[in-house]
Tab-separated table of C-alpha atoms in Angstrom:
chain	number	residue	atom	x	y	z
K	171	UNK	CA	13.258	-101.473	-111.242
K	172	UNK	CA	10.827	-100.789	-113.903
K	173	UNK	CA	7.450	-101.583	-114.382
K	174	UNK	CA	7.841	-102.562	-117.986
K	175	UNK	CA	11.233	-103.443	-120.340
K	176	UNK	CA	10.920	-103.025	-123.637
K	177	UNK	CA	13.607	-104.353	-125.719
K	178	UNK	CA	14.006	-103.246	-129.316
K	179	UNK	CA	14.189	-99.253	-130.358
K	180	UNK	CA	12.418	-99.921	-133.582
K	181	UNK	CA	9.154	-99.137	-134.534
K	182	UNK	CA	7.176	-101.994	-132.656
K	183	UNK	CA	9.286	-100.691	-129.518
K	184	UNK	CA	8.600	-97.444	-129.345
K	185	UNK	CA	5.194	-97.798	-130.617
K	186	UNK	CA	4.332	-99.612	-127.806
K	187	UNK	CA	5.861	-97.770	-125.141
K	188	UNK	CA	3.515	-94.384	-126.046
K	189	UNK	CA	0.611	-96.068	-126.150
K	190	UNK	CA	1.355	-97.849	-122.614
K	191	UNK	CA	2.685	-94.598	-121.446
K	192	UNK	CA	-0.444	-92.831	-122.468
K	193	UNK	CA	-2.981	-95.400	-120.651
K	194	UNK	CA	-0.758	-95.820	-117.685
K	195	UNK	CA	1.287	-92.295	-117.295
K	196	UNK	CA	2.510	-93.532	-113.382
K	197	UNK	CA	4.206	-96.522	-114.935
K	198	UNK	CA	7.765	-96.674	-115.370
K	199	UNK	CA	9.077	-97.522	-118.348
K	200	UNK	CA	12.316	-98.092	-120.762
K	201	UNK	CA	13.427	-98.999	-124.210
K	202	UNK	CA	16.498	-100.997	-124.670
K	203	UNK	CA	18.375	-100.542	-127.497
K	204	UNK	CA	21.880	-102.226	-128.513
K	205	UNK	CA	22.936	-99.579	-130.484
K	206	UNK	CA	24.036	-95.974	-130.435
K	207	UNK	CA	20.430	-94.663	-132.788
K	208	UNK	CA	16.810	-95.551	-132.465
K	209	UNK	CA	14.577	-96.555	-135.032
K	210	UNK	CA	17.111	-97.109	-137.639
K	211	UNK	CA	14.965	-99.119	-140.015
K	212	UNK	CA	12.616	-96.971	-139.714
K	213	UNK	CA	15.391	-94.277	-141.085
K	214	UNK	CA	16.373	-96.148	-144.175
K	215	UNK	CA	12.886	-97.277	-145.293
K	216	UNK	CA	10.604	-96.342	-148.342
K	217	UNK	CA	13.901	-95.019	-149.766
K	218	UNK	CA	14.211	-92.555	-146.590
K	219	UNK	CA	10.484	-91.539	-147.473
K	220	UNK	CA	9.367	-94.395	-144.499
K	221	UNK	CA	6.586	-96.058	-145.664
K	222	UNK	CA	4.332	-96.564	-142.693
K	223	UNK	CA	1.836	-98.365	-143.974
K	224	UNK	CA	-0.890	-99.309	-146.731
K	225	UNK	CA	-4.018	-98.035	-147.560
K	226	UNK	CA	-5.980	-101.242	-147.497
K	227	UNK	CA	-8.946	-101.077	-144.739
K	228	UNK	CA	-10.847	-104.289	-145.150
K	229	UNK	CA	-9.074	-106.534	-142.403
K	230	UNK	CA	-9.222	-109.330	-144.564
K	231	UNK	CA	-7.341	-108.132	-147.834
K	232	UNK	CA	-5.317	-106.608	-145.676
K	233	UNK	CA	-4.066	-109.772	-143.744
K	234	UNK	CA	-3.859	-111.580	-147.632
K	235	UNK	CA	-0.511	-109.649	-147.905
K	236	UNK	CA	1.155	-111.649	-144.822
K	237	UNK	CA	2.575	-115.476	-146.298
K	238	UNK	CA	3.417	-116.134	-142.601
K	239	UNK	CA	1.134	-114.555	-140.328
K	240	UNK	CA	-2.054	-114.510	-142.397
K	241	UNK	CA	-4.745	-116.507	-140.442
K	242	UNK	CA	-2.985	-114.932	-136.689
K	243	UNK	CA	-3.213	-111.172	-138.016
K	244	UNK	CA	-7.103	-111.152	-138.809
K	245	UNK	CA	-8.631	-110.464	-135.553
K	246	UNK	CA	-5.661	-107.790	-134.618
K	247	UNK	CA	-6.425	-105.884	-137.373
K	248	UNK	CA	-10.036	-105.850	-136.484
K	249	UNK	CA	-9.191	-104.273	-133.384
K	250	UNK	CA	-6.264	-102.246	-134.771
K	251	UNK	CA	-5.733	-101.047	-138.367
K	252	UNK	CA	-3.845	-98.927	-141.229
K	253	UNK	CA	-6.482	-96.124	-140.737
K	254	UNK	CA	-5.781	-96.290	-136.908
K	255	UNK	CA	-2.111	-95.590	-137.565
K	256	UNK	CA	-2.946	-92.988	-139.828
K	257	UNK	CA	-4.716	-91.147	-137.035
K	258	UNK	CA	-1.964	-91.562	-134.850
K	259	UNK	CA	0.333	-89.763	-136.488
K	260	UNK	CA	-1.763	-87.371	-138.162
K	261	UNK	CA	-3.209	-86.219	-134.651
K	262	UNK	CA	0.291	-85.317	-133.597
K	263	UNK	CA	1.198	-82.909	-136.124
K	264	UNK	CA	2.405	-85.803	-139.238
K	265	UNK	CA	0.425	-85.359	-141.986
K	266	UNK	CA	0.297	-88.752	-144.307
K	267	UNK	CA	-0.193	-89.745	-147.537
K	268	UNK	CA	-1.993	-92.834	-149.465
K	269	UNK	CA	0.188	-92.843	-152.891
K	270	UNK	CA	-1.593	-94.749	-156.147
K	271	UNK	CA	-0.391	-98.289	-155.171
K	272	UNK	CA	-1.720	-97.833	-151.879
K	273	UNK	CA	1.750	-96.750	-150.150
K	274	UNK	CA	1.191	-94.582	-147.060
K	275	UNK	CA	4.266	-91.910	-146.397
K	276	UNK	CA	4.449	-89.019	-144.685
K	277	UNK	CA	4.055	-86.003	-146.834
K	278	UNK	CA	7.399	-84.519	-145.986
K	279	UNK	CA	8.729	-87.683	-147.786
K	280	UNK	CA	10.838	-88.116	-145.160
K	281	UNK	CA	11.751	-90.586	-142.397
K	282	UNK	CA	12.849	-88.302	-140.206
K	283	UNK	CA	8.890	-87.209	-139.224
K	284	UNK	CA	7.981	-90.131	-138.354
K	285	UNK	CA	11.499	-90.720	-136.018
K	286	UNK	CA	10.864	-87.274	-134.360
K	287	UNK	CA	7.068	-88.245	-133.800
K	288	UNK	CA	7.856	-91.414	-131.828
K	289	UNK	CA	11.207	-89.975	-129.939
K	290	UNK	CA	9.226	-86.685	-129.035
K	291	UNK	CA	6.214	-88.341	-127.976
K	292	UNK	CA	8.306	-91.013	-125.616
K	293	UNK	CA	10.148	-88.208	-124.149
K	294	UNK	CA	6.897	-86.294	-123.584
K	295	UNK	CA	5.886	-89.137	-121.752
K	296	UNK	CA	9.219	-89.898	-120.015
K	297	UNK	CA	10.022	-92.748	-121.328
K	298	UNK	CA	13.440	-93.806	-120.764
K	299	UNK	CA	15.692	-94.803	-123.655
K	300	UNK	CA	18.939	-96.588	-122.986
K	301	UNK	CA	21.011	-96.688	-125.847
K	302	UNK	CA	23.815	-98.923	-126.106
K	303	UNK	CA	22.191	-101.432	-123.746
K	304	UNK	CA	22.402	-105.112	-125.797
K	305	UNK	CA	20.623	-107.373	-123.656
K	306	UNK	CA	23.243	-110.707	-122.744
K	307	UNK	CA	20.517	-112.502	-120.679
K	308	UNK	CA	16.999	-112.750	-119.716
K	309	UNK	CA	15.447	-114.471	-116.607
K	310	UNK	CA	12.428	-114.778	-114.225
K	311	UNK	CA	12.179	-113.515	-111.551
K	312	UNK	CA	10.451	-114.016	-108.259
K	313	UNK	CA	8.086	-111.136	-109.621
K	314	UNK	CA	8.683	-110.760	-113.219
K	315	UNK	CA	11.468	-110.572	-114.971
K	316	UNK	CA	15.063	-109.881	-114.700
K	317	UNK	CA	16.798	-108.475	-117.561
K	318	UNK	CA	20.726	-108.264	-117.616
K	319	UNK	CA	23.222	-105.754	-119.738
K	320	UNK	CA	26.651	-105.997	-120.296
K	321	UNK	CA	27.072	-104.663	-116.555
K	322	UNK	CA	23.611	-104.333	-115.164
K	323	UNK	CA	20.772	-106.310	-113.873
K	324	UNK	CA	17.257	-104.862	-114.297
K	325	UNK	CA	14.080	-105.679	-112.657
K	326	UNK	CA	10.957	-105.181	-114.312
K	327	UNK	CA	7.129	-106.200	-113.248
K	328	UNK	CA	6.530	-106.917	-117.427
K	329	UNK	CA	8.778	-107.353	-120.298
K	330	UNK	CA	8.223	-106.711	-124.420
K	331	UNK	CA	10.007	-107.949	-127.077
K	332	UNK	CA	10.754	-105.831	-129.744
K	333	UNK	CA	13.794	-107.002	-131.408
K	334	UNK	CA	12.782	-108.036	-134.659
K	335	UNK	CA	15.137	-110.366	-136.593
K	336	UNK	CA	17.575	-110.924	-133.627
K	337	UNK	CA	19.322	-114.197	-133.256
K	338	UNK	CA	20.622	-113.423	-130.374
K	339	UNK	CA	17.177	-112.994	-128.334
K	340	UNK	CA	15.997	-116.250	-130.528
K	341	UNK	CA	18.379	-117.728	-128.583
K	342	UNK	CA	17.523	-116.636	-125.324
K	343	UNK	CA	13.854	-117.536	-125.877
K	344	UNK	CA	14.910	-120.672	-126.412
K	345	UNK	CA	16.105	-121.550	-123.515
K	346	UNK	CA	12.681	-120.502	-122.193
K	347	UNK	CA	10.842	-123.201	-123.792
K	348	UNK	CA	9.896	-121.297	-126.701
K	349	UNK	CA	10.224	-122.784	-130.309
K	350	UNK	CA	11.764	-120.509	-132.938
K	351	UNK	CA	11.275	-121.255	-136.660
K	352	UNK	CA	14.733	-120.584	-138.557
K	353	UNK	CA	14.674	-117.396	-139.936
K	354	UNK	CA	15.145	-117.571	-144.073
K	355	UNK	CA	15.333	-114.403	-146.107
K	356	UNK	CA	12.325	-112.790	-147.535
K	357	UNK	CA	11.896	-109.737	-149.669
K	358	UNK	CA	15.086	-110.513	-151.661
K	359	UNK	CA	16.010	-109.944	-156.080
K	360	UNK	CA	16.432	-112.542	-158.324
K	361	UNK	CA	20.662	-112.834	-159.626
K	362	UNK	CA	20.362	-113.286	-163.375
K	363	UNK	CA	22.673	-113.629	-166.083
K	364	UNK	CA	21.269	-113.100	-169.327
K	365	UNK	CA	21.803	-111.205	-172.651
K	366	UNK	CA	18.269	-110.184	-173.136
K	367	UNK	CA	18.423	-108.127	-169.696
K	368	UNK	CA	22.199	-107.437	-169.537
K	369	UNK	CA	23.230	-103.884	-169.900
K	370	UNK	CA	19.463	-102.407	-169.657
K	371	UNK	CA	19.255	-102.151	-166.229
K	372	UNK	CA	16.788	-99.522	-164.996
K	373	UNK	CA	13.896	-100.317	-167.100
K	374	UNK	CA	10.378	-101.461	-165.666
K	375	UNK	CA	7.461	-103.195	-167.185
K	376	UNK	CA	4.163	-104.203	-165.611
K	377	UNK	CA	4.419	-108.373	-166.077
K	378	UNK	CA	3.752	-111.560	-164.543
K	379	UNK	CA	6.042	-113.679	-163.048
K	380	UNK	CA	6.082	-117.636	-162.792
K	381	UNK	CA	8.447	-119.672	-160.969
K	382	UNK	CA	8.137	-123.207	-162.646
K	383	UNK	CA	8.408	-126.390	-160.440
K	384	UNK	CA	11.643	-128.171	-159.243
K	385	UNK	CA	10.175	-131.310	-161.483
K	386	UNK	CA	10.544	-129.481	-165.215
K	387	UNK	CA	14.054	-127.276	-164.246
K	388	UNK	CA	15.366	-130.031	-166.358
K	389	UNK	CA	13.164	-131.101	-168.815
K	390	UNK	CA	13.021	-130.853	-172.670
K	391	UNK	CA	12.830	-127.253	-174.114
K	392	UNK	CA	9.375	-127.614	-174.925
K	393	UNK	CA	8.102	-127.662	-171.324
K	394	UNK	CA	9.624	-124.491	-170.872
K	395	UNK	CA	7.657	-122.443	-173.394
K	396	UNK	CA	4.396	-122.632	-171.034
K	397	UNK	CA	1.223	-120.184	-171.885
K	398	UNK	CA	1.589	-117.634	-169.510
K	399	UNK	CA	-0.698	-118.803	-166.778
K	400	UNK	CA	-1.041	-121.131	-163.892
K	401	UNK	CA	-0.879	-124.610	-164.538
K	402	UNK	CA	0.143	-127.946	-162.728
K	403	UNK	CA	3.990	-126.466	-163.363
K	404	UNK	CA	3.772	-123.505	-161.396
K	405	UNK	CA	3.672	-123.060	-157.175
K	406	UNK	CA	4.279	-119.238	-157.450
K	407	UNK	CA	2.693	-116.367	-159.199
K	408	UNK	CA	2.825	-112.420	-159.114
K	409	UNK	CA	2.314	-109.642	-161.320
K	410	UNK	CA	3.487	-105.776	-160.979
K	411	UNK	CA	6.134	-104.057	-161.851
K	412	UNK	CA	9.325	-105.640	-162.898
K	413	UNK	CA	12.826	-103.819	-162.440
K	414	UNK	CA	15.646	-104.975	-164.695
K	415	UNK	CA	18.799	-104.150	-162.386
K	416	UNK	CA	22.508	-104.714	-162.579
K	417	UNK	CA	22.472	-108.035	-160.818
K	418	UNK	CA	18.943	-109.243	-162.912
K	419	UNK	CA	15.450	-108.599	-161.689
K	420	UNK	CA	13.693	-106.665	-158.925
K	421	UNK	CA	10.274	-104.483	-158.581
K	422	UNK	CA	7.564	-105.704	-156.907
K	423	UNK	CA	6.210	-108.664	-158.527
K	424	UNK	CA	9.622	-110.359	-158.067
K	425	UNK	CA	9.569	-109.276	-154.244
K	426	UNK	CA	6.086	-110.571	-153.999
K	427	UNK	CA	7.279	-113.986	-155.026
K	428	UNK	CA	10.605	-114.210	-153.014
K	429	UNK	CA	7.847	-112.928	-149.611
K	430	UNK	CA	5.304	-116.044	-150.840
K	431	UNK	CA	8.410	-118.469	-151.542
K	432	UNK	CA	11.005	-117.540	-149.018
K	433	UNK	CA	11.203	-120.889	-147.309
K	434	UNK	CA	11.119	-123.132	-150.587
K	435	UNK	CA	13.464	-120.725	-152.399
K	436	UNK	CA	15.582	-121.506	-149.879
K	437	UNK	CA	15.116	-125.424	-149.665
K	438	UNK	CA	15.796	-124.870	-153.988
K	439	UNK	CA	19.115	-122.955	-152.172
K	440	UNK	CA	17.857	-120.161	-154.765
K	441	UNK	CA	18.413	-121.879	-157.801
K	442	UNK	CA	15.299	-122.213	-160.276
K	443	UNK	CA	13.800	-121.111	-163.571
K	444	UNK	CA	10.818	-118.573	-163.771
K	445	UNK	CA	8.938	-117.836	-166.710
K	446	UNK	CA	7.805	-113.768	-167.085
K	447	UNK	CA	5.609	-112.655	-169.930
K	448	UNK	CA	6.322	-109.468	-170.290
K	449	UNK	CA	2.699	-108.499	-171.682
K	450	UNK	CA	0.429	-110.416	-168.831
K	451	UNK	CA	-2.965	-109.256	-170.779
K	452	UNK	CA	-2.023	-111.620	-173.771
K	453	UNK	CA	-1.091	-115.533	-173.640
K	454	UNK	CA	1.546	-117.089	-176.130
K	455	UNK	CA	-1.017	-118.309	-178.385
K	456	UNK	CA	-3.120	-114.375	-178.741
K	457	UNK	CA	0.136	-112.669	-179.124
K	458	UNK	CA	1.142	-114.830	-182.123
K	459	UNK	CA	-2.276	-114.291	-183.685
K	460	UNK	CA	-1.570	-110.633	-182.978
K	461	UNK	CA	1.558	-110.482	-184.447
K	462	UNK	CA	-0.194	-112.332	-187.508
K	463	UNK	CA	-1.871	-109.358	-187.802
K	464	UNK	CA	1.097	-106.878	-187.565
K	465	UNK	CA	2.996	-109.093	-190.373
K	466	UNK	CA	-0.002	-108.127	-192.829
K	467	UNK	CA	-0.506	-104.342	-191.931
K	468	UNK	CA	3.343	-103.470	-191.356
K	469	UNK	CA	5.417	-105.626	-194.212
K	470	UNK	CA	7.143	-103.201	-195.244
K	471	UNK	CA	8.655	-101.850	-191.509
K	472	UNK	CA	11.877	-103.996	-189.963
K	473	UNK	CA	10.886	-105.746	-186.626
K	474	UNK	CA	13.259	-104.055	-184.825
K	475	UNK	CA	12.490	-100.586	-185.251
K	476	UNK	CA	8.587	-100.972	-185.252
K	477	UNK	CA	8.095	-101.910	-181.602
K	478	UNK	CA	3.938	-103.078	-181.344
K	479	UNK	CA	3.678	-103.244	-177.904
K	480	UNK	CA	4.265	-101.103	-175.169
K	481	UNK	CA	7.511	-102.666	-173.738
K	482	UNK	CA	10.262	-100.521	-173.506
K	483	UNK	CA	12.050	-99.916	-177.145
K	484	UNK	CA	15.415	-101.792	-175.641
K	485	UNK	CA	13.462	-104.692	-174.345
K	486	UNK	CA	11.176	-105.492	-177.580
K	487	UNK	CA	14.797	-105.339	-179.257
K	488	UNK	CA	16.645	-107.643	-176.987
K	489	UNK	CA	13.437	-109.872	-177.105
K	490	UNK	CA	13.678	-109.935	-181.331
K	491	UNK	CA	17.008	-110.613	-181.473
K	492	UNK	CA	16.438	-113.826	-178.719
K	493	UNK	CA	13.722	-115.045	-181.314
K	494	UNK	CA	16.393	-114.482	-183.588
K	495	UNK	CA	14.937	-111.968	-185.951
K	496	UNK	CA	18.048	-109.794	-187.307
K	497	UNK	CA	18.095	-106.074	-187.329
K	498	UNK	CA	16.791	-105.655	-190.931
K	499	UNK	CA	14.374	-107.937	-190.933
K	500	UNK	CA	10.834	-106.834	-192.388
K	501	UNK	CA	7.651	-107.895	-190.731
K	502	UNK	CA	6.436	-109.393	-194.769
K	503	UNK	CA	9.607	-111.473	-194.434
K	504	UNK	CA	9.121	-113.207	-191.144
K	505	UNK	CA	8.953	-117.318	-191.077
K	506	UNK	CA	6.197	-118.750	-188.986
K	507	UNK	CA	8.909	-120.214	-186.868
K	508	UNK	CA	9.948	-116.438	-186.053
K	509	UNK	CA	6.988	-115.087	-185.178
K	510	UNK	CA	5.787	-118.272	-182.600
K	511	UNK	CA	9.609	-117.539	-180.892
K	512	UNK	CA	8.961	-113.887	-180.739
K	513	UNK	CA	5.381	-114.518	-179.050
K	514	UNK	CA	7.198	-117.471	-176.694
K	515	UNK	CA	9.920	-114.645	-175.829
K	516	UNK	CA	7.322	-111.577	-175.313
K	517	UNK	CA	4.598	-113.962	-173.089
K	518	UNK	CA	6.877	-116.600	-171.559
K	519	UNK	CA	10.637	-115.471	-171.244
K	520	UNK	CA	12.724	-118.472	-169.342
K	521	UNK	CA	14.730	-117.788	-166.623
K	522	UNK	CA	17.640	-119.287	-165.002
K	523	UNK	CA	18.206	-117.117	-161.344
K	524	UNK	CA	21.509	-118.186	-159.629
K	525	UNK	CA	21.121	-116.691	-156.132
K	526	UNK	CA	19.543	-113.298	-154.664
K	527	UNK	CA	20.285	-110.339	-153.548
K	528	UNK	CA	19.158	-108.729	-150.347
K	529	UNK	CA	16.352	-105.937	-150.861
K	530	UNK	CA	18.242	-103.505	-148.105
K	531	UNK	CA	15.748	-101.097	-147.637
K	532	UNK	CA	13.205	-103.599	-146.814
K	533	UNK	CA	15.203	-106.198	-145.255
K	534	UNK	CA	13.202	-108.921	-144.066
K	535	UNK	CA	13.093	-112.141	-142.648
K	536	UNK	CA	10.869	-114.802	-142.635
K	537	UNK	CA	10.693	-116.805	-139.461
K	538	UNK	CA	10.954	-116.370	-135.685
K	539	UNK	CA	9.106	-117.049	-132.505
K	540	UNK	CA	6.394	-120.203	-133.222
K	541	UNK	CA	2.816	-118.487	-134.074
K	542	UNK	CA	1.308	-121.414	-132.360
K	543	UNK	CA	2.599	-119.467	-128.840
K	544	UNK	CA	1.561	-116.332	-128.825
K	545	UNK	CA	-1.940	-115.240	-127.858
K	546	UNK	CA	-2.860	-112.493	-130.284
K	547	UNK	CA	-5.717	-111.091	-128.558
K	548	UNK	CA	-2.945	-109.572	-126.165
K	549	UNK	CA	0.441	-110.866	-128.372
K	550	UNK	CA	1.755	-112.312	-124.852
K	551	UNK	CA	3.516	-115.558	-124.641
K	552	UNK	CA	1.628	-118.791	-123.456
K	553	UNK	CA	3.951	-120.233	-121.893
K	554	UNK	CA	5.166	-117.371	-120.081
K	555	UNK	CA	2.866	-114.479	-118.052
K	556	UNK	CA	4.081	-110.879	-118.345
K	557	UNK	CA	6.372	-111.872	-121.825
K	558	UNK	CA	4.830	-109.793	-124.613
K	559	UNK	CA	6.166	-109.591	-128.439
K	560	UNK	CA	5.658	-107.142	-131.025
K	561	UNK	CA	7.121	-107.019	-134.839
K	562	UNK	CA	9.486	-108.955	-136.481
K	563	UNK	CA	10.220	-111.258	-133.613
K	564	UNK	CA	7.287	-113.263	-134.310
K	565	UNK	CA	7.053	-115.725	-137.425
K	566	UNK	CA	5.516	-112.945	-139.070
K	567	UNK	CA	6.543	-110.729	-142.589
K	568	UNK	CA	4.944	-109.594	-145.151
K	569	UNK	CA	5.414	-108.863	-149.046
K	570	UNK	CA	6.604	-104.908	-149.337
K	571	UNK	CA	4.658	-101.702	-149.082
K	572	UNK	CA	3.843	-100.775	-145.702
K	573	UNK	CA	2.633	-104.216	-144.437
K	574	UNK	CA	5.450	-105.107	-141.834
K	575	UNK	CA	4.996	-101.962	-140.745
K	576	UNK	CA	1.350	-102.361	-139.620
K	577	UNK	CA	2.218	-105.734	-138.047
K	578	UNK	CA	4.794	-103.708	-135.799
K	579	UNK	CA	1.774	-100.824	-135.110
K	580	UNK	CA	-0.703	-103.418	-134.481
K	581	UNK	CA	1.534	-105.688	-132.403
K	582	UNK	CA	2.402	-103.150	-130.184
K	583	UNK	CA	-0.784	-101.210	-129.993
K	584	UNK	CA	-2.657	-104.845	-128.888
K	585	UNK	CA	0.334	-105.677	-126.471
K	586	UNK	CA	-0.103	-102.081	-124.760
K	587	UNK	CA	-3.630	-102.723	-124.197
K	588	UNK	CA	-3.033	-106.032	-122.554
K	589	UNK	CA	-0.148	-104.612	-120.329
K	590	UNK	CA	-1.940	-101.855	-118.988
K	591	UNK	CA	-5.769	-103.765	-118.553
């Protein structure tokens, strides 16, 4: 018999058993966790560097970086944010970090302080952690809930969910009334095939990123070669960094968009064209008249070798020779016709993805228990008393860099409060 289950020995899991275990130290508590380690996301993520959250502090921007969750996270982070996680682990002996893009890690740069923070402090507080204890079944009981193993039945007075993307415990909601969207990926790379990216994998470029509308994936040519901006064609839109990989393109701009468009991507079965313009700061139209400009001062200098931009010297080459433009061609010698497909290729590069890859580190879902049931001044169920969830459980993710993170902190944090009140 306990007086709270929490099951899930992830972040939002143990989060929220130290801070119930520090306002209620007589209550008994354990963490259920179907495997053999705890916190094993927590291990892998930010590269092994964990990154535990993000350095925005206005609630409001903050809860901007959330395409499911957006309008539900606002008052939570009121009550409990970034800087309030910071403190956390700073006041037991973590120092952290707020990196130039905002990125919070701890300065060890590794994962490993943050795991012995959380196990040390839920030991300190005698916390029990039950390792290899998948949950088959969960039930109410005449007071509270019953919660069965493989072999056991437990008892406890409350129960938290802290499972994040589990089917299985979708499942068993279920059957307690509660609605679960379908989960979809989210945070995911775009598969391309294409002879301007092929073989230069590793390179990264600051650009902007359009995926076009189902209605012109088939239309002439023309209504591909779109100034790089928003327009009646477009329904997604990011810039940052973009990572030319193996399998096509990554970075954050492109995980930004697959976080926004996770469920449509998947209704398109992740096949559809994006435009990226490769130099965001200029449209189609001022690049040509800038390379107008080049043609007069450089006439003598081949294309090629006399790279005007900042792009990477093996992208601006892969880009000429896709306008065409051979490897000893002179700026004085280039046709009109040249120069407009160089500008189309540098500002508004079309691109077929077939499929996606799965962003491991950061694996994410989109989708889970219905927003529209959870009470997030406490995160308990309404349609159950004593239920509470925390992290990824919820129909709640975020694009990368510390943000599903914080939802896990502040779930938990708010769920403790509630628990013990």
């Amino acid at each position: 018999m306990f007086d709270l289950i929490i099951v899930g020995g992830g972040a939002a899991g143990f989060y929220a058993a130290i801070q119930v275990a520090e306002r209620a130290p007589d209550l008994k508590i354990a963490i259920f966790e179907r495997g053999k380690t705890v916190l094993s996301k927590v291990k892998i993520s930010g590269g092994g560097r964990c990154n535990v959250t993000h350095g925005e502090f206005v609630p409001k921007d903050l809860a901007a970086n959330y395409p499911r969750g957006e309008k539900e996270l606002l008052g939570p982070f009121h009550a409990y944010a970034p800087m309030d996680v910071m403190a956390f682990f700073e006041e037991r002996g973590v120092p952290l970090k707020v990196e130039e893009d905002g990125r919070v890690f701890p300065k060890s740069d590794s994962s490993q302080s943050i795991i012995d923070c959380l196990v040390g402090e839920a030991d300190r507080l005698g916390v029990t952690v039950l390792r290899n204890s998948s949950v088959k079944d969960i039930n109410k009981a005449e007071e509270g809930w019953q919660v069965t193993t493989m072999n056991k039945h437990y008892r406890s007075k409350k129960l938290l969910l802290a499972t994040g993307s589990n089917p299985k415990i979708w499942k068993l909601l279920e059957k307690l009334g509660h609605q679960v969207v379908p989960p979809v990926p989210s945070l995911f790379t775009f598969n391309i095939s294409d002879n301007r990216i092929k073989g230069i994998q590793g390179l990264s470029t600051y650009a902007s990123v359009e995926v076009l509308a189902k209605k012109v994936f088939h239309t002439d040519k023309k209504s591909l070669n779109l100034k790089s901006k928003l327009d009646q064609n477009t329904f997604l839109y990011a810039e940052g960094p973009v990572l030319i990989t193996h399998w096509g393109l990554s970075g954050p701009a492109i995980l930004k968009l697959s976080a926004w468009g996770a469920n449509i991507l998947n209704d398109y079965n992740y096949s559809f064209r994006i435009l990226v313009n490769w130099l965001p700061e200029y449209t189609t139209e001022s690049m040509e008249a800038s390379l107008r400009e080049v043609k007069e001062v450089e006439a003598k200098k081949t294309v090629m070798r006399t790279n005007v931009t900042e792009l990477p010297k093996r992208l601006w080459k892969r880009l000429a020779e896709a306008a065409q433009i051979g490897p000893e061609k002179r700026w004085g010698d280039i046709s009109k016709m040249e120069l407009r497909a160089l500008a189309e290729q540098l500002t508004a590069s079309a691109f077929k993805v077939e499929g996606k890859s799965t962003f491991k580190e950061e694996f994410v879902t989109a989708g889970g228990v219905d927003l529209k049931e959870i009470n997030f001044k406490t995160f308990e169920s309404k349609l159950h008393p004593d239920l509470y969830f925390a992290g990824e459980i919820i129909n709640v993710d975020a694009i990368t860099g510390g943000f599903n993170f914080q939802n896990a902190w502040t779930g938990a944090y708010i769920a403790a409060q509630a628990i013990t009140s």
